[in-house]
Coordinates of C-alpha atoms and ligand atoms in Angstrom, one line a residue:
X16 CA -186.5 -82.2 -12.9
X17 CA -186.9 -81.2 -9.0
X18 CA -188.5 -84.2 -7.4
X19 CA -191.8 -83.1 -5.0
X20 CA -192.0 -83.9 -1.5
X21 CA -195.3 -85.3 -1.0
X22 CA -196.2 -87.4 -4.6
X23 CA -199.5 -89.2 -4.8
X24 CA -199.1 -91.7 -7.1
X25 CA -202.0 -93.4 -8.5
X26 CA -204.2 -94.0 -5.3
X27 CA -207.3 -95.2 -5.0
X28 CA -209.7 -96.7 -2.0
X29 CA -212.2 -99.2 -1.5
X30 CA -214.4 -100.5 1.3
X31 CA -217.1 -103.1 1.5
X32 CA -220.2 -102.4 0.2
X33 CA -222.9 -102.9 2.3
X34 CA -224.4 -104.9 -0.8
X35 CA -222.2 -106.8 -1.7
X36 CA -218.6 -106.1 -3.6
X37 CA -216.8 -103.2 -3.3
X38 CA -217.8 -99.6 -3.1
X39 CA -215.0 -96.9 -4.6
X40 CA -214.7 -93.9 -2.9
X41 CA -212.1 -92.4 -6.2
X42 CA -209.6 -94.5 -8.1
X43 CA -206.3 -93.4 -9.2
X44 CA -205.5 -90.1 -7.6
X45 CA -202.4 -88.6 -9.0
X46 CA -201.1 -85.4 -6.9
X47 CA -198.0 -83.5 -5.7
X48 CA -197.1 -81.0 -3.6
X49 CA -193.5 -79.1 -3.2
X50 CA -191.9 -78.5 0.1
X51 CA -194.1 -75.3 1.9
X52 CA -196.9 -75.2 0.0
X53 CA -200.5 -74.8 1.1
X54 CA -203.0 -76.8 -0.3
X55 CA -206.9 -76.7 0.0
X56 CA -209.3 -79.6 -1.3
X57 CA -212.5 -78.7 -1.7
X58 CA -215.1 -81.1 -3.0
X59 CA -218.8 -82.2 -2.2
X60 CA -219.5 -84.6 0.9
X61 CA -218.5 -87.7 0.4
X62 CA -215.7 -87.4 -2.1
X63 CA -213.2 -89.1 -0.4
X64 CA -211.6 -85.8 1.2
X65 CA -211.1 -87.1 4.9
X66 CA -209.9 -90.9 3.3
X67 CA -207.0 -89.2 1.3
X68 CA -206.1 -87.4 4.2
X69 CA -206.2 -90.2 6.6
X70 CA -203.7 -91.8 4.0
X71 CA -201.2 -89.0 3.9
X72 CA -201.4 -89.3 8.2
X73 CA -200.7 -93.1 7.7
X74 CA -204.0 -93.5 9.6
X75 CA -205.6 -95.8 6.6
X76 CA -204.1 -97.3 3.5
X77 CA -204.7 -96.9 0.0
X78 CA -206.0 -100.1 -1.8
X79 CA -204.0 -99.6 -4.9
X80 CA -201.1 -97.1 -5.3
X81 CA -198.7 -95.1 -3.0
X82 CA -198.2 -91.9 -1.1
X83 CA -194.3 -90.8 -1.2
X84 CA -193.3 -88.3 1.0
X85 CA -189.6 -86.7 0.6
X86 CA -188.6 -89.7 -1.2
X87 CA -190.1 -92.4 1.3
X88 CA -193.1 -94.4 1.4
X89 CA -195.8 -93.8 4.3
X90 CA -195.3 -96.2 7.2
X91 CA -197.8 -95.3 9.5
X92 CA -198.7 -92.2 12.0
X93 CA -195.6 -89.6 12.3
X94 CA -194.5 -87.0 14.5
X95 CA -193.6 -84.9 11.2
X96 CA -197.4 -84.8 10.6
X97 CA -199.6 -83.3 12.5
X98 CA -203.4 -84.0 12.1
X99 CA -206.1 -81.5 12.9
X100 CA -209.7 -83.4 13.0
X101 CA -213.1 -81.9 12.9
X102 CA -213.8 -84.0 16.1
X103 CA -210.8 -82.2 18.1
X104 CA -209.8 -86.2 18.8
X105 CA -208.5 -84.7 22.5
X106 CA -207.9 -87.3 25.6
X107 CA -211.0 -86.9 27.9
X108 CA -209.0 -87.1 31.3
X109 CA -206.7 -84.4 30.1
X110 CA -206.2 -80.8 30.7
X111 CA -205.8 -78.4 28.1
X112 CA -202.4 -78.3 29.1
X113 CA -201.9 -81.8 29.4
X114 CA -203.3 -82.1 25.7
X115 CA -200.6 -79.9 24.5
X116 CA -197.7 -81.1 27.0
X117 CA -198.3 -84.5 26.0
X118 CA -197.8 -83.9 22.2
X119 CA -195.2 -81.6 23.1
X120 CA -193.7 -84.6 25.1
X121 CA -193.7 -87.2 23.1
X122 CA -192.1 -85.1 19.9
X123 CA -189.0 -84.0 22.3
X124 CA -188.7 -87.0 25.0
X125 CA -185.3 -85.5 26.7
X126 CA -187.3 -82.2 27.4
X127 CA -187.7 -81.4 31.0
X128 CA -191.4 -81.1 32.6
X129 CA -191.2 -77.1 32.9
X130 CA -189.6 -77.0 29.3
X131 CA -192.4 -78.8 27.8
X132 CA -195.0 -76.7 29.6
X133 CA -193.5 -73.7 28.5
X134 CA -193.4 -74.7 25.0
X135 CA -197.2 -76.2 25.2
X136 CA -198.2 -72.8 27.0
X137 CA -196.9 -70.1 24.0
X138 CA -199.6 -72.3 22.0
X139 CA -202.0 -72.2 24.2
X140 CA -202.0 -68.6 24.4
X141 CA -201.8 -68.5 20.7
X142 CA -204.9 -69.7 20.4
X143 CA -206.3 -67.6 22.4
X144 CA -207.0 -70.0 25.5
X145 CA -204.3 -68.7 28.4
X146 CA -206.2 -69.1 31.6
X147 CA -208.0 -72.1 30.1
X148 CA -204.7 -74.6 31.1
X149 CA -206.2 -76.1 34.0
X150 CA -210.0 -77.1 31.9
X151 CA -211.1 -80.6 30.8
X152 CA -212.3 -80.7 27.3
X153 CA -215.9 -81.5 28.8
X154 CA -215.6 -78.1 30.3
X155 CA -215.0 -76.1 27.0
X156 CA -217.2 -75.2 23.9
X157 CA -216.7 -77.1 20.8
X158 CA -214.4 -73.9 19.3
X159 CA -212.6 -74.1 22.5
X160 CA -211.7 -77.7 22.0
X161 CA -211.1 -77.3 18.6
X162 CA -208.5 -74.4 19.0
X163 CA -206.9 -77.1 21.9
X164 CA -206.5 -79.0 18.7
X165 CA -204.8 -76.8 16.4
X166 CA -202.8 -75.4 19.6
X167 CA -201.3 -79.3 19.9
X168 CA -201.0 -79.6 16.0
X169 CA -199.1 -76.6 15.9
X170 CA -197.2 -77.3 19.3
X171 CA -195.3 -79.8 17.5
X172 CA -193.7 -78.3 15.0
X173 CA -194.8 -80.8 12.3
X174 CA -193.0 -80.9 8.7
X175 CA -196.2 -81.1 7.2
X176 CA -199.5 -80.5 8.0
X177 CA -202.9 -82.3 8.0
X178 CA -206.2 -80.2 8.7
X179 CA -210.0 -81.6 8.0
X180 CA -212.1 -78.3 8.1
X181 CA -209.6 -77.4 11.3
X182 CA -212.1 -73.6 11.7
X183 CA -215.2 -74.8 10.7
X184 CA -216.6 -75.2 14.4
X185 CA -215.5 -71.6 15.1
X186 CA -216.9 -68.2 15.2
X187 CA -216.3 -65.7 12.7
X188 CA -213.7 -63.5 14.5
X189 CA -211.4 -66.4 16.4
X190 CA -211.8 -68.1 12.8
X191 CA -210.1 -65.2 10.8
X192 CA -207.4 -64.7 14.1
X193 CA -206.5 -68.6 13.6
X194 CA -206.6 -68.6 9.9
X195 CA -204.1 -65.5 10.0
X196 CA -201.7 -67.5 12.8
X197 CA -201.8 -70.8 11.3
X198 CA -201.2 -69.4 7.7
X199 CA -198.0 -67.0 9.4
X200 CA -196.9 -69.8 11.3
X201 CA -196.8 -72.3 8.0
X202 CA -195.0 -69.7 6.1
X203 CA -192.4 -68.9 8.4
X204 CA -191.9 -72.6 9.8
X205 CA -191.6 -73.5 6.1
X206 CA -194.4 -76.2 6.9
X207 CA -196.3 -78.2 3.7
X208 CA -200.4 -78.0 4.5
X209 CA -203.3 -80.4 3.1
X210 CA -206.1 -78.9 4.2
X211 CA -209.7 -79.9 3.6
X212 CA -212.3 -77.1 3.7
X213 CA -215.3 -76.8 2.3
X214 CA -214.9 -72.8 2.9
X215 CA -214.1 -71.4 -0.5
X216 CA -213.4 -67.7 0.5
X217 CA -211.0 -70.0 3.0
X218 CA -209.1 -71.8 0.6
X219 CA -208.7 -68.6 -1.8
X220 CA -207.1 -66.5 1.2
X221 CA -205.2 -69.5 2.8
X222 CA -204.3 -71.5 -0.2
X223 CA -201.1 -71.6 -3.3
X224 CA -203.2 -74.2 -4.8
X225 CA -206.8 -75.4 -4.7
X226 CA -207.7 -79.1 -5.6
X227 CA -211.3 -79.5 -6.8
X228 CA -212.5 -83.0 -6.5
X229 CA -215.2 -84.4 -8.4
X230 CA -218.7 -86.3 -6.7
X231 CA -218.3 -89.6 -5.3
X232 CA -218.3 -92.3 -5.9
X233 CA -215.0 -92.9 -8.2
X234 CA -214.4 -89.3 -7.3
X235 CA -211.4 -87.8 -9.3
X236 CA -209.0 -84.8 -9.3
X237 CA -210.6 -82.3 -11.5
X238 CA -208.7 -79.3 -11.3
X239 CA -206.0 -78.1 -9.8
X240 CA -206.5 -74.4 -9.5
X241 CA -203.4 -72.2 -8.9
X242 CA -204.2 -69.3 -6.7
X243 CA -203.4 -66.1 -9.3
X244 CA -202.9 -64.0 -5.6
X245 CA -200.0 -62.5 -4.6
X246 CA -198.2 -65.0 -2.3
X247 CA -197.9 -62.2 0.5
X248 CA -201.7 -61.5 0.7
X249 CA -203.5 -59.5 3.4
X250 CA -206.9 -60.9 4.7
X251 CA -208.7 -57.1 3.8
X252 CA -206.9 -57.0 0.5
X253 CA -207.6 -60.4 -1.1
X254 CA -211.3 -58.9 -2.5
X255 CA -209.5 -56.2 -4.0
X256 CA -207.3 -58.0 -6.2
X257 CA -208.6 -58.2 -9.6
X258 CA -208.3 -62.0 -9.9
X259 CA -210.5 -62.6 -6.9
X260 CA -213.7 -62.8 -8.3
X261 CA -212.5 -64.3 -11.7
X262 CA -211.3 -67.2 -9.0
X263 CA -214.0 -67.5 -6.7
X264 CA -216.3 -67.7 -9.8
X265 CA -214.3 -70.4 -10.9
X266 CA -214.8 -72.2 -7.5
X267 CA -218.3 -71.9 -7.3
X268 CA -219.0 -72.7 -10.4
X269 CA -217.3 -76.0 -10.4
X270 CA -219.3 -76.6 -7.0
X271 CA -222.5 -75.8 -8.2
X272 CA -222.5 -77.2 -11.8
X273 CA -219.2 -78.7 -13.1
X274 CA -218.3 -81.2 -10.2
X275 CA -221.9 -83.0 -11.3
X276 CA -221.3 -82.9 -14.6
X277 CA -217.8 -83.7 -14.9
X278 CA -218.2 -87.9 -15.2
X279 CA -220.4 -87.3 -17.9
X280 CA -218.4 -85.1 -19.9
X281 CA -215.2 -87.3 -19.2
X282 CA -217.2 -90.2 -20.4
X283 CA -218.2 -88.7 -23.3
X284 CA -216.4 -90.6 -26.2
X285 CA -213.5 -89.4 -27.6
X286 CA -212.5 -87.6 -24.4
X287 CA -209.0 -88.2 -23.3
X288 CA -208.5 -87.6 -19.6
X289 CA -205.3 -88.0 -18.0
X290 CA -205.5 -89.1 -14.4
X291 CA -201.6 -88.7 -14.0
X292 CA -202.2 -84.5 -14.9
X293 CA -204.7 -83.3 -13.9
X294 CA -205.6 -80.1 -15.3
X295 CA -204.0 -76.7 -13.8
X296 CA -205.9 -73.1 -14.2
X297 CA -204.9 -70.0 -13.2
X298 CA -208.2 -68.3 -13.1
X299 CA -207.4 -64.4 -13.8
X300 CA -208.8 -61.4 -14.8
X301 CA -208.6 -60.4 -18.7
X302 CA -205.3 -58.3 -18.2
X303 CA -204.6 -59.2 -14.7
X304 CA -200.8 -60.5 -14.1
X305 CA -201.6 -64.6 -12.7
X306 CA -198.8 -65.2 -9.8
X307 CA -197.6 -68.2 -10.3
X308 CA -196.2 -67.8 -13.8
X309 CA -199.7 -69.5 -15.5
X310 CA -198.1 -73.2 -16.1
X311 CA -201.7 -74.2 -18.0
X312 CA -204.3 -72.9 -19.4
X313 CA -206.0 -69.4 -18.1
X314 CA -209.5 -69.0 -17.7
Ligands
ATP422 N1 -214.2 -97.4 6.9 C1 -215.0 -97.2 6.1 N2 -215.8 -98.0 5.7 C2 -216.5 -97.8 4.9 N3 -217.0 -96.7 4.5 C3 -216.1 -95.5 4.8 C4 -215.4 -95.6 5.2 N4 -214.6 -94.5 5.6 C5 -215.1 -93.9 4.8 N5 -216.3 -94.5 3.9 C6 -217.0 -94.0 2.6 O1 -216.0 -93.2 1.7 C7 -216.9 -92.3 1.2 C8 -216.0 -90.8 1.4 O2 -215.9 -90.3 3.1 P1 -215.0 -89.8 3.1 O3 -215.2 -89.1 5.0 O4 -213.9 -89.4 3.0 O5 -216.0 -88.0 2.5 P2 -215.7 -86.6 2.4 O6 -215.0 -86.2 1.2 O7 -214.5 -86.6 3.7 O8 -216.8 -85.9 3.2 P3 -217.1 -84.9 4.2 O9 -216.7 -83.4 3.3 O10 -218.7 -84.9 4.4 O11 -216.2 -85.0 5.8 C9 -218.5 -92.2 1.8 O12 -219.0 -92.6 1.0 C10 -218.0 -92.9 3.2 O13 -219.4 -93.7 3.6

């Protein structure tokens, strides 16, 4: 059997609780990703999405369990894994060019200054910030800062892109353009993407798989939804696909109703829950052909 590229193996995270003891954010999560896959994670605030992302980034460690990437355990951050944070994480004393060029020169240490800046400028232009290279973060709007963070992450051409609501601070037009660009770049370069979002339509447009997490504390992966839309999808056409509304309704129903009830359903007598293999669901319209082939129940 082919080995997964990223394998999350039974990770838990507990923090000291204010009242003493430990608070469990999530317990015994199992999940894997193949190389080149685009995965979105959806779940209510506080279920531990950012904590999982920080563990994948090597910025935090699980209390139990392990994450294996390409056959090796994670040992801290790596330039093979770029992170786009909600809060930009820019160096305030550096210009737009300085922030992106710093990342580029960290990755390719032997490159000359002009080569670094030429490479950085391409990605600054890509996110629509050509002309703003000399500005410092304090001179930019929140959305512009977020675009610098996206340019910086894309510029180091990482194998894995970890994104925490990367488009949430952007206006609708810029968001759409950058979603298209990020999707195109990730597909062209075969990057593996783990992205947190609260935007169901964004997940439907971008993801191959959508991981649904139950509410915290003690959150778990409720389901993995395999996106039945064709991999080669166009933004303007996704809603015309016969499986679009079944997919959208399934996710919204989860967020509105099932994410809360899930825990008590699982605790019902006689319920057997295999944490190692959360159910894979392919929501399709009756009669539609699902892609990828249904590996589990279609609803
Ligand atoms: N360093 C920490 N110390 C104590 N508790 C923490 C720490 N980091 C996270 N938590 C707690 O873990 C829980 C999950 O936080 P996390 O940020 O991962 O959730 P999230 O699902 O990403 O939320 P959001 O959607 O609001 O960003 C929260 O209750 C948070 O208070």
